[in-house]
PDB file of C-alpha atoms and ligand atoms in Angstrom:
ATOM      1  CA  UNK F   1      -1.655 -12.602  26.453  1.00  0.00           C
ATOM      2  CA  UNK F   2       0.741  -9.473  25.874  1.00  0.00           C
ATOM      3  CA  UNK F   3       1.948  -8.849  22.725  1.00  0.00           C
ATOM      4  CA  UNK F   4       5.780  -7.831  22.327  1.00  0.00           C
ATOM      5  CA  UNK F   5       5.414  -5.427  20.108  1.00  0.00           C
ATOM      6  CA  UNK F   6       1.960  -2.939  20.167  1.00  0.00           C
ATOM      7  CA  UNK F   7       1.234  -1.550  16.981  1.00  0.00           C
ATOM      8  CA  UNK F   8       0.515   2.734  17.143  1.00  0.00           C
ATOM      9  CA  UNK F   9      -2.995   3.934  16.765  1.00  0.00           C
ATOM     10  CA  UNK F  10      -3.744   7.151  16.218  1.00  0.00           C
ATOM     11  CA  UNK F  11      -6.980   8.209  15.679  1.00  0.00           C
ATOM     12  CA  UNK F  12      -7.323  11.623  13.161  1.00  0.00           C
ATOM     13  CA  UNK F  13      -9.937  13.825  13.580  1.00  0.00           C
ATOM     14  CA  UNK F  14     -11.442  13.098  10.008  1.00  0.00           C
ATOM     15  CA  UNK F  15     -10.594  11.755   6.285  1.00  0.00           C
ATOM     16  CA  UNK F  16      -8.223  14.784   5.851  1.00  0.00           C
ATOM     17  CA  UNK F  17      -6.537  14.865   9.191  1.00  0.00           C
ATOM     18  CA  UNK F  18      -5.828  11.092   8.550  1.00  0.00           C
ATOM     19  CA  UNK F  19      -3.568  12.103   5.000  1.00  0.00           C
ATOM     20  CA  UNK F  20      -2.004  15.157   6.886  1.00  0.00           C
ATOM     21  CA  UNK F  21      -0.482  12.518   9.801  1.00  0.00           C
ATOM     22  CA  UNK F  22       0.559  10.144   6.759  1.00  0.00           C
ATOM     23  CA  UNK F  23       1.932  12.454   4.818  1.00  0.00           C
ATOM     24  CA  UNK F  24       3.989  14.578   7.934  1.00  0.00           C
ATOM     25  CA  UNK F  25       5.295  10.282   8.641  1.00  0.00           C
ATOM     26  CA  UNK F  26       6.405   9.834   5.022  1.00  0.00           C
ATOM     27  CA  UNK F  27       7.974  13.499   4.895  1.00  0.00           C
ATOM     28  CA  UNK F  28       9.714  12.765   8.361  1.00  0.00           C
ATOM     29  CA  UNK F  29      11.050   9.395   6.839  1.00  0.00           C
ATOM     30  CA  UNK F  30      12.564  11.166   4.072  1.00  0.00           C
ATOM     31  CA  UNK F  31      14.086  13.939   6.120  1.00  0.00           C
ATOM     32  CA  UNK F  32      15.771  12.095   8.121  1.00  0.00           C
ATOM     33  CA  UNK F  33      16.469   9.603   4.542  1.00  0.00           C
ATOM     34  CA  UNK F  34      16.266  11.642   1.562  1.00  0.00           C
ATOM     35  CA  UNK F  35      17.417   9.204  -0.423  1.00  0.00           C
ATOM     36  CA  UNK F  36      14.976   6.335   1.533  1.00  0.00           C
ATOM     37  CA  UNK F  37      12.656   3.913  -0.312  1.00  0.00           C
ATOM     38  CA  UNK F  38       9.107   4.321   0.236  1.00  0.00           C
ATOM     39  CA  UNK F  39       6.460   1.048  -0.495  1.00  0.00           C
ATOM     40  CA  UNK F  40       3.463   3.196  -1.935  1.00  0.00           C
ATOM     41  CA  UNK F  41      -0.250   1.763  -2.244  1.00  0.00           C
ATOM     42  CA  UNK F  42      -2.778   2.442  -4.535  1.00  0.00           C
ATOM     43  CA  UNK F  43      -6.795   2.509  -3.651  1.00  0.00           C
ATOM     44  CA  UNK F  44      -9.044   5.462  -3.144  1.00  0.00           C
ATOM     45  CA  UNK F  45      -7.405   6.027   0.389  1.00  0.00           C
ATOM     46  CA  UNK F  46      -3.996   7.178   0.259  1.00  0.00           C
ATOM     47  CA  UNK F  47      -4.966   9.828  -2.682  1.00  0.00           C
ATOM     48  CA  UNK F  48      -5.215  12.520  -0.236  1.00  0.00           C
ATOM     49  CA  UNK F  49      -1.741  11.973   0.944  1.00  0.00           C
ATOM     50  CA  UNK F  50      -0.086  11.938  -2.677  1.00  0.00           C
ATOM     51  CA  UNK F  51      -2.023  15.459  -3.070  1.00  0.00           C
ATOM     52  CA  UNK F  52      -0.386  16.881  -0.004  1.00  0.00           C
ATOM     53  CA  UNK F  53       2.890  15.072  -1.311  1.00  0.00           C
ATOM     54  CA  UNK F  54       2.589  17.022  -4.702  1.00  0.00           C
ATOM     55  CA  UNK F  55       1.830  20.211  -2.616  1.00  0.00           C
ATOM     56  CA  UNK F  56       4.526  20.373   0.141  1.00  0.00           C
ATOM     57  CA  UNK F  57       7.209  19.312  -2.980  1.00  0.00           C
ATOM     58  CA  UNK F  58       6.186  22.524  -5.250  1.00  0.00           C
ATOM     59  CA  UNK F  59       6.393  24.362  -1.795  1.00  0.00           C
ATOM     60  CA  UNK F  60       9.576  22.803  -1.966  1.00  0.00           C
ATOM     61  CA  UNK F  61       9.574  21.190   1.448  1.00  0.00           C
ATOM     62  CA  UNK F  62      10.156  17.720   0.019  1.00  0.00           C
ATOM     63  CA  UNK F  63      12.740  16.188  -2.562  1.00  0.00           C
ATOM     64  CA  UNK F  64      12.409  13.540  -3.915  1.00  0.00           C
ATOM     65  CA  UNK F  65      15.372  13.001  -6.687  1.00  0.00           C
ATOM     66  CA  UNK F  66      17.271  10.290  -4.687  1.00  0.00           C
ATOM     67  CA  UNK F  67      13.766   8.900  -3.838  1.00  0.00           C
ATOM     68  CA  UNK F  68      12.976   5.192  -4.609  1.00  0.00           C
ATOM     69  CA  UNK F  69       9.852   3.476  -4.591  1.00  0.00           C
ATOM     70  CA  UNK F  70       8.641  -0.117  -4.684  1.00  0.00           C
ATOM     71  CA  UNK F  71       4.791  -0.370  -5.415  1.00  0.00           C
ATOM     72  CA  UNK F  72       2.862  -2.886  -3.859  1.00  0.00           C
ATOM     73  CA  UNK F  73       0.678  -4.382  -6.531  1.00  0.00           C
ATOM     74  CA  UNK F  74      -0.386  -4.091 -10.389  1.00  0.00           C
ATOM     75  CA  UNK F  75      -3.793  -6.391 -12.214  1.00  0.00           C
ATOM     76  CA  UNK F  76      -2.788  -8.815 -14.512  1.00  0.00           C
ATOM     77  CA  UNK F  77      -3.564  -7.783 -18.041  1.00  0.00           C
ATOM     78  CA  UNK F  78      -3.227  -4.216 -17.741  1.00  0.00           C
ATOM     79  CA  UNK F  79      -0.456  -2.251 -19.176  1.00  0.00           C
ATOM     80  CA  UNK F  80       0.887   1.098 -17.917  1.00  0.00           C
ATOM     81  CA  UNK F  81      -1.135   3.484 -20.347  1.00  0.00           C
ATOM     82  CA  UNK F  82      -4.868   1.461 -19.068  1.00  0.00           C
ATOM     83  CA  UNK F  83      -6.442   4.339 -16.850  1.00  0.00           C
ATOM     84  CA  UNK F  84      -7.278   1.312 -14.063  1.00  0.00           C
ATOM     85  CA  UNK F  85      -3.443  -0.152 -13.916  1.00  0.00           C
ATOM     86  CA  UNK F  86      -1.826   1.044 -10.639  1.00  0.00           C
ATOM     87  CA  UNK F  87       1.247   2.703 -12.335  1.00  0.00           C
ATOM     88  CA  UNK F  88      -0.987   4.718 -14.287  1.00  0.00           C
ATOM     89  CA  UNK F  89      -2.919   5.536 -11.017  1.00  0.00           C
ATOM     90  CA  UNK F  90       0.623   6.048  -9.488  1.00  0.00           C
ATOM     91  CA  UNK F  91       2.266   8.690 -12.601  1.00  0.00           C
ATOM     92  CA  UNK F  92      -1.415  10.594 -12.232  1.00  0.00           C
ATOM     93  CA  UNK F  93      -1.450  11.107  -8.744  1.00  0.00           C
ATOM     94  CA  UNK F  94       2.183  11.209  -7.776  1.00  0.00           C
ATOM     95  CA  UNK F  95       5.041  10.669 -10.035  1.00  0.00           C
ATOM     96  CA  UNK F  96       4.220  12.810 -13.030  1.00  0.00           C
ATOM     97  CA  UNK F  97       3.866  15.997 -10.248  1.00  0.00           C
ATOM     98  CA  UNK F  98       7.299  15.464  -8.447  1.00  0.00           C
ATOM     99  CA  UNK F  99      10.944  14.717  -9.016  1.00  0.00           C
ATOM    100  CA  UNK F 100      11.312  11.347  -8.750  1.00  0.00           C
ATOM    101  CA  UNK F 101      13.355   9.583 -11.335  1.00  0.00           C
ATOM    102  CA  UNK F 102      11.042   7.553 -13.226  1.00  0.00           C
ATOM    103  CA  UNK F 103      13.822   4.395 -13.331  1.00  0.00           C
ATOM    104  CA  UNK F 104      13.921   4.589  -9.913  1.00  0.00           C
ATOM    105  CA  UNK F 105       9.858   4.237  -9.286  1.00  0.00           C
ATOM    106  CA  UNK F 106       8.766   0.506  -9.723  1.00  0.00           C
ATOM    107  CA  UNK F 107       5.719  -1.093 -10.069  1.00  0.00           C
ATOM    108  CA  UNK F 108       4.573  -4.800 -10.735  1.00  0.00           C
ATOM    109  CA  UNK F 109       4.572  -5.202 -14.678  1.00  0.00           C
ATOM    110  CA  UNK F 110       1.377  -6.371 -15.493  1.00  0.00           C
ATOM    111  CA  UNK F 111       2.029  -7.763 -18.869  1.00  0.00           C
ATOM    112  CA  UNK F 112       5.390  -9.110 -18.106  1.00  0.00           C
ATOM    113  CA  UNK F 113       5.848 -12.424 -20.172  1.00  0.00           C
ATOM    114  CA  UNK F 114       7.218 -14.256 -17.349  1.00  0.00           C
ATOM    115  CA  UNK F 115       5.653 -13.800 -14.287  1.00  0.00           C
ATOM    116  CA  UNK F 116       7.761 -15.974 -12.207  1.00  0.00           C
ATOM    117  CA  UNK F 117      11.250 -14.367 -13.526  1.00  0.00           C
ATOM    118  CA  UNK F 118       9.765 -11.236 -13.294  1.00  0.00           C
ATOM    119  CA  UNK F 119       8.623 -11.365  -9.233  1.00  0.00           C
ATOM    120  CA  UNK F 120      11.908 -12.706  -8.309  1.00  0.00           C
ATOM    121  CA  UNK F 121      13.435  -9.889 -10.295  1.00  0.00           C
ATOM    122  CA  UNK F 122      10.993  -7.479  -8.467  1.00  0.00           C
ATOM    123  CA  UNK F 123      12.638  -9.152  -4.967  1.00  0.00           C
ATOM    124  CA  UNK F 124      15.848  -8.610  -6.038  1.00  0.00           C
ATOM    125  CA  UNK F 125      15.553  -4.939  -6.548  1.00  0.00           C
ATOM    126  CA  UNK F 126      13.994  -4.325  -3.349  1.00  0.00           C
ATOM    127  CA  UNK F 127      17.101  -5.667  -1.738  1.00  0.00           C
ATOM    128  CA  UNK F 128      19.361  -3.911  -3.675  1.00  0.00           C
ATOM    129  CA  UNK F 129      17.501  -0.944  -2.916  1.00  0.00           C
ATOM    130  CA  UNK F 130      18.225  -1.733   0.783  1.00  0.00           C
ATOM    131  CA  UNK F 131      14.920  -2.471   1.834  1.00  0.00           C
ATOM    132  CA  UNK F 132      11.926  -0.571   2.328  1.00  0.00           C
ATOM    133  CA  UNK F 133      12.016   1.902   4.696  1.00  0.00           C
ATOM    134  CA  UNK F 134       8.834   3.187   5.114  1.00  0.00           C
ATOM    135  CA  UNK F 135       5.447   0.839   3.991  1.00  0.00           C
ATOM    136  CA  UNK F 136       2.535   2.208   3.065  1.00  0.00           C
ATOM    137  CA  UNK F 137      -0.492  -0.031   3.346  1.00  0.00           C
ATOM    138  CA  UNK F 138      -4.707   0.391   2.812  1.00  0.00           C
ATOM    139  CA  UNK F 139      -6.895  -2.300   3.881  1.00  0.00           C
ATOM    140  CA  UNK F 140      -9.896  -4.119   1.673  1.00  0.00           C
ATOM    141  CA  UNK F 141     -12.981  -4.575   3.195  1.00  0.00           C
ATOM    142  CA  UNK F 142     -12.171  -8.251   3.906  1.00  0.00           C
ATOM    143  CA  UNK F 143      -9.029  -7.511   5.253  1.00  0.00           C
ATOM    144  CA  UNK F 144      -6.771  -7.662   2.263  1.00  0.00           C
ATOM    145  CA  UNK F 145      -3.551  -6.068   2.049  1.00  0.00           C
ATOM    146  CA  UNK F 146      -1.914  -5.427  -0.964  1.00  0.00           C
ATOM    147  CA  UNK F 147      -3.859  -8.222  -2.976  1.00  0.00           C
ATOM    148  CA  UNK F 148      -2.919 -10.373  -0.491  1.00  0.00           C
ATOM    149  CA  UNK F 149      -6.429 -12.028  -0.045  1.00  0.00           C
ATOM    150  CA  UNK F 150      -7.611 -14.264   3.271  1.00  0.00           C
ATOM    151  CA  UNK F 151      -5.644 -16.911   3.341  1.00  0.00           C
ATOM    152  CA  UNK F 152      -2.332 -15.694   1.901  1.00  0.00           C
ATOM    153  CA  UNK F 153       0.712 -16.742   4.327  1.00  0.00           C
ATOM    154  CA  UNK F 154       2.806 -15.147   6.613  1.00  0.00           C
ATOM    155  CA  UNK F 155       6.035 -15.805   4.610  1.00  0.00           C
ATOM    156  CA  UNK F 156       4.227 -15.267   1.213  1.00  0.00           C
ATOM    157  CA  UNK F 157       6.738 -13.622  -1.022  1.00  0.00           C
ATOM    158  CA  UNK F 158       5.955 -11.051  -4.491  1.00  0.00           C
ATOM    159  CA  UNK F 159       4.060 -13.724  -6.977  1.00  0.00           C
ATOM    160  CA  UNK F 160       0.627 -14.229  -8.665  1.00  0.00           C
ATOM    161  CA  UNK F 161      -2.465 -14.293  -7.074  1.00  0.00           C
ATOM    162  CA  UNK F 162      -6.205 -15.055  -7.761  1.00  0.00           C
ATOM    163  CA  UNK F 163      -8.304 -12.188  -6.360  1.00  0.00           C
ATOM    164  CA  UNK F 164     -11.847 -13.364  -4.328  1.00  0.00           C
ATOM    165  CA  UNK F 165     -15.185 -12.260  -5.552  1.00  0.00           C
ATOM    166  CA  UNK F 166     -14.910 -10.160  -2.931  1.00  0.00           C
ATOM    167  CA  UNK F 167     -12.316  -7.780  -3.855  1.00  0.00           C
ATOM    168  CA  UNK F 168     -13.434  -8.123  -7.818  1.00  0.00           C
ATOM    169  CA  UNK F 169     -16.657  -6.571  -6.922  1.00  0.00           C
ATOM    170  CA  UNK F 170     -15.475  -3.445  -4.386  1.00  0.00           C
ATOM    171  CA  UNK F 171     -13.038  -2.952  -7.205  1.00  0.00           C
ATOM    172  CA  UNK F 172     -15.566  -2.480  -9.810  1.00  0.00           C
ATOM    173  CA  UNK F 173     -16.461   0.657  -8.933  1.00  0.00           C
ATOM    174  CA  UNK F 174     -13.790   1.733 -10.903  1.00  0.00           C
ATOM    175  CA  UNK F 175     -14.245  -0.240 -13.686  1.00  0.00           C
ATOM    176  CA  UNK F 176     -17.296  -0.314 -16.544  1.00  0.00           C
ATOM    177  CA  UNK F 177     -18.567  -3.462 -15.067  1.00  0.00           C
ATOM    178  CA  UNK F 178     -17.125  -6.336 -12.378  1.00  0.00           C
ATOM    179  CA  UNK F 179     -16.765  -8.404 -15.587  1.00  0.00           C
ATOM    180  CA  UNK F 180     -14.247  -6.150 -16.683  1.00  0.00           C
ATOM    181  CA  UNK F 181     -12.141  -6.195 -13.631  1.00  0.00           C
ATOM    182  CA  UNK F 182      -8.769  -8.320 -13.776  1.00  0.00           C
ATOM    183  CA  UNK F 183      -9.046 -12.029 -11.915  1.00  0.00           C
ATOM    184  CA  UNK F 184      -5.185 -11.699 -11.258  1.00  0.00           C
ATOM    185  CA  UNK F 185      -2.669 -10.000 -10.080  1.00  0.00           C
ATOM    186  CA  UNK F 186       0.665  -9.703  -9.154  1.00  0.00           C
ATOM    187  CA  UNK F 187       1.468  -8.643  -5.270  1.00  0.00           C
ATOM    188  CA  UNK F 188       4.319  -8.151  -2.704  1.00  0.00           C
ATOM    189  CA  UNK F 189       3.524 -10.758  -0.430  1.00  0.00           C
ATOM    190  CA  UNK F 190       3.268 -10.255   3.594  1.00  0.00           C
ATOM    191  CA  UNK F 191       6.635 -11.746   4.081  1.00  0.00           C
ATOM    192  CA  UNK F 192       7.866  -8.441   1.533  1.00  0.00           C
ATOM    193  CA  UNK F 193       5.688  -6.278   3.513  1.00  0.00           C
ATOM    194  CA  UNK F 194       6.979  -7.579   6.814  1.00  0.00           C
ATOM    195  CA  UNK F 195      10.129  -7.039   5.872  1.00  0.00           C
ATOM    196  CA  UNK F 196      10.016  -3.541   5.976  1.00  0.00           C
ATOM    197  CA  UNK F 197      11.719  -1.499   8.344  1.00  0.00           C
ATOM    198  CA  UNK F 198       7.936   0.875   9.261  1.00  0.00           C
ATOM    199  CA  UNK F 199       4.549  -0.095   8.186  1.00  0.00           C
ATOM    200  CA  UNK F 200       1.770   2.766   7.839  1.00  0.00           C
ATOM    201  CA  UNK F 201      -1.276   0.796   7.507  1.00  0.00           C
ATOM    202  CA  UNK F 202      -4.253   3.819   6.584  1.00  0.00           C
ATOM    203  CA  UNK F 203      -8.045   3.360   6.674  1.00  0.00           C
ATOM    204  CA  UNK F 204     -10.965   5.450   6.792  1.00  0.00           C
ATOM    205  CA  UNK F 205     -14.438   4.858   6.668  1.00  0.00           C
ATOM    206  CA  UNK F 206     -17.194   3.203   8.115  1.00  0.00           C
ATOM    207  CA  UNK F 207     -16.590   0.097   5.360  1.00  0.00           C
ATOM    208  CA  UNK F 208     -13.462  -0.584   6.624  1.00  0.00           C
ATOM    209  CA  UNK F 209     -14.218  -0.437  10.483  1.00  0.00           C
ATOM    210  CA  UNK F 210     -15.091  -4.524  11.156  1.00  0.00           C
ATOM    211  CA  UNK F 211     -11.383  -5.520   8.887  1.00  0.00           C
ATOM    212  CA  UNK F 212      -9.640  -2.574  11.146  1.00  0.00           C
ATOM    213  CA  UNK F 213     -11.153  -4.268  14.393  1.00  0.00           C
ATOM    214  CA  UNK F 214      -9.836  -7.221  13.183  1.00  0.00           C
ATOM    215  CA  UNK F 215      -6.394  -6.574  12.186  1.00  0.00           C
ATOM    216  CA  UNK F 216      -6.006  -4.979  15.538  1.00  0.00           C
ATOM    217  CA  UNK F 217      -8.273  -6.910  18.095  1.00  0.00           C
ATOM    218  CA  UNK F 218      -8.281 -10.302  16.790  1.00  0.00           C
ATOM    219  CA  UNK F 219      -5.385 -12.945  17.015  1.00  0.00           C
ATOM    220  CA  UNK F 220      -3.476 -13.180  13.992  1.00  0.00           C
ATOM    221  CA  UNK F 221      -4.791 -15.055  11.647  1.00  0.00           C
ATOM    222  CA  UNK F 222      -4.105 -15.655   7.819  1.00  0.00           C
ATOM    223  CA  UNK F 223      -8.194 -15.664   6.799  1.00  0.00           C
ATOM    224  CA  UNK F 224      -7.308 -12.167   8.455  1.00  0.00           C
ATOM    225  CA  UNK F 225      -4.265 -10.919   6.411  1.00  0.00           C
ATOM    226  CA  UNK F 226      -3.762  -7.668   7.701  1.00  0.00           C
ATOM    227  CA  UNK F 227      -4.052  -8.902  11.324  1.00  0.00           C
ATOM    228  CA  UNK F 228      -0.601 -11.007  10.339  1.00  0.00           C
ATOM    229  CA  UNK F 229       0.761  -7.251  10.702  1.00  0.00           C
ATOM    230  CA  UNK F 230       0.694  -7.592  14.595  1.00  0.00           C
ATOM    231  CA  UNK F 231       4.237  -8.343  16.220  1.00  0.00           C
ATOM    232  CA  UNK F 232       5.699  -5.926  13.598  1.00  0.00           C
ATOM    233  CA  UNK F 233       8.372  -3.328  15.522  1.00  0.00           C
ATOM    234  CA  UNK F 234       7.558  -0.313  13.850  1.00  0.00           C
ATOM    235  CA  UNK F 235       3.809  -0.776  12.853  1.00  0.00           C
ATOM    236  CA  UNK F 236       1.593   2.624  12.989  1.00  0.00           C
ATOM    237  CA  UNK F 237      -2.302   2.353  12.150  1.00  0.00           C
ATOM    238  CA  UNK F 238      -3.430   5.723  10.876  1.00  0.00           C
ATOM    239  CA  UNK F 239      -7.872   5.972  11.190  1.00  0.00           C
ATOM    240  CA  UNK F 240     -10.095   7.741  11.066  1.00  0.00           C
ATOM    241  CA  UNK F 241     -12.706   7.824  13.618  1.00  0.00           C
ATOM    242  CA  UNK F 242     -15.166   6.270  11.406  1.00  0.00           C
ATOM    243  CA  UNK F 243     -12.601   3.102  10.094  1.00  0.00           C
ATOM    244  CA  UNK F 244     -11.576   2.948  14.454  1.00  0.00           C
ATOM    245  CA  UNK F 245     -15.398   3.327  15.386  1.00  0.00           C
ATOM    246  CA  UNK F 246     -15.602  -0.736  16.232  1.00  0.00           C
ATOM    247  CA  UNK F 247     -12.146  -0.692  18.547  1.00  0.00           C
ATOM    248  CA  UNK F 248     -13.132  -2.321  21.669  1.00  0.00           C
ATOM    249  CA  UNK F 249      -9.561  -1.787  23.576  1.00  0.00           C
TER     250      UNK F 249
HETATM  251  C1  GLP A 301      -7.100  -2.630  -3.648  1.00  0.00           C
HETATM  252  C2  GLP A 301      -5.585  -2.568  -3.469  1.00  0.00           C
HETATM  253  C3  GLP A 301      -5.196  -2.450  -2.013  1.00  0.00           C
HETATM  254  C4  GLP A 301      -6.027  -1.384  -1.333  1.00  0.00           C
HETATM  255  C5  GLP A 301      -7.483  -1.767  -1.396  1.00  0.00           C
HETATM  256  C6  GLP A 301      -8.396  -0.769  -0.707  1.00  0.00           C
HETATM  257  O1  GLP A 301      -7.615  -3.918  -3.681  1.00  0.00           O
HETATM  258  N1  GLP A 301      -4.924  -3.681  -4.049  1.00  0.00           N
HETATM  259  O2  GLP A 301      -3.807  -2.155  -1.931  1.00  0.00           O
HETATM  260  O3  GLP A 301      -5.611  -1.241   0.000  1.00  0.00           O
HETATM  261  O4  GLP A 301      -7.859  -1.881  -2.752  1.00  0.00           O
HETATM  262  O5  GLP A 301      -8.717   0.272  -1.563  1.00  0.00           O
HETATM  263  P1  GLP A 301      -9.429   1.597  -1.162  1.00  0.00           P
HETATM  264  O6  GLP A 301      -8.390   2.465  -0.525  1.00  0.00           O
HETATM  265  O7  GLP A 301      -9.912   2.181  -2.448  1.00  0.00           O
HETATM  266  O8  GLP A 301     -10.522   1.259  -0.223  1.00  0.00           O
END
């Protein structure tokens, strides 16, 4: 069976080379759209690519004052000024070192009081934004994107989720213990994410290499959610040779 639309692979030559071809996609995005709206991930992957963010904007080769950004998940429980939430991961690594406007940077609310209002409200700014124009995207080890965990849907919108043993225990390297690791959160779903006009989906390491075969190699499938990715127009996967080291094709 062909496939309509084939995502991009390209293959970097290691960890670093793998941020520099992110980053030079997100910079290229916002050259040609400096006032475009960028999905941003959190995760121990993309970190190199904020730090050449931060870099090429105090060598001022990127601006980012009409910048807007739509995050793609937060933990349930944890407020901005907890050192594990994602917008305090997202202010350390990115935000507090460039000139985005801080209004214009969003991020699930973990404590919000009303979930439900408060992921429809998240929708609704993304569309008044425009859309996303440029997605970026890690991968868990099972194959979660965002904290969209096996099983989410295809048309799954921004809402509550349980997170799987799974992802509570690769996350708890981060925390004290697994115990203390959130059992919720709130995530754009895969119809959000699909809805975006590019999708960068980054991975590197060996950990990653049997989800990355999988997104790529095996039909879609939602106990696969980042394989529900394929058919996108504009979908790039950016490895490293360890994360691409079980492509077959
Ligand atoms: C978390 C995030 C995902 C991220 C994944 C992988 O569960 N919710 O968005 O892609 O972890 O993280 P890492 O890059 O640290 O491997």
């Amino acid at each position: 069976m062909t496939r309509v639309n084939q995502p991009r692979i390209l293959i970097a030559s290691d960890q670093e080379d793998a941020a520099r071809c992110t980053a030079d996609l997100m910079q290229e995005t916002l050259r040609e759209k400096p006032a475009g709206v960028l999905g941003l991930a959190t995760g121990s992957t993309p970190i190199g690519v904020y730090r050449l963010l931060v870099n090429r904007h105090r060598a001022g080769q990127l601006d980012f004052s009409d910048v807007t950004t739509f995050n793609l998940d937060e933990y349930i429980g944890l407020g901005p000024e907890h050192d594990q939430s994602y917008r305090y991961f997202m202010q350390q690594q990115l935000f507090d070192h460039v000139n985005v406007v801080r209004e214009r940077t969003h991020v699930p609310n973990g404590l919000a009081a009303n979930i439900p209002e408060h992921v429809r409200d998240y929708e609704e700014r993304i569309r008044q934004a425009g859309g996303i124009d440029l997605q970026l995207l890690g991968i868990g080890n099972n194959g979660h994107i965002a904290f969209n965990e096996p099983g989410s849907a295809i048309d799954s919108r921004t809402r509550q989720v349980d997170l799987t043993e799974d992802t509570i225990e690769a996350n708890s390297r981060f925390f004290n213990s697994a115990a203390e690791v959130p059992r919720h959160a709130i995530t754009m779903g895969i119809g959000t994410i699909l809805e975006s006009r590019r999708i960068i989906l980054m991975a590197t390491g060996k950990a990653k290499a049997k989800a990355i075969r999988v997104a790529i190699e095996e039909p879609s499938d939602p106990g696969n959610p980042a394989s529900l990715l394929q058919g996108h127009s504009n979908l790039t996967f950016v490895l490293d040779p360890e994360s691409a080291s079980e492509l077959k094709r």
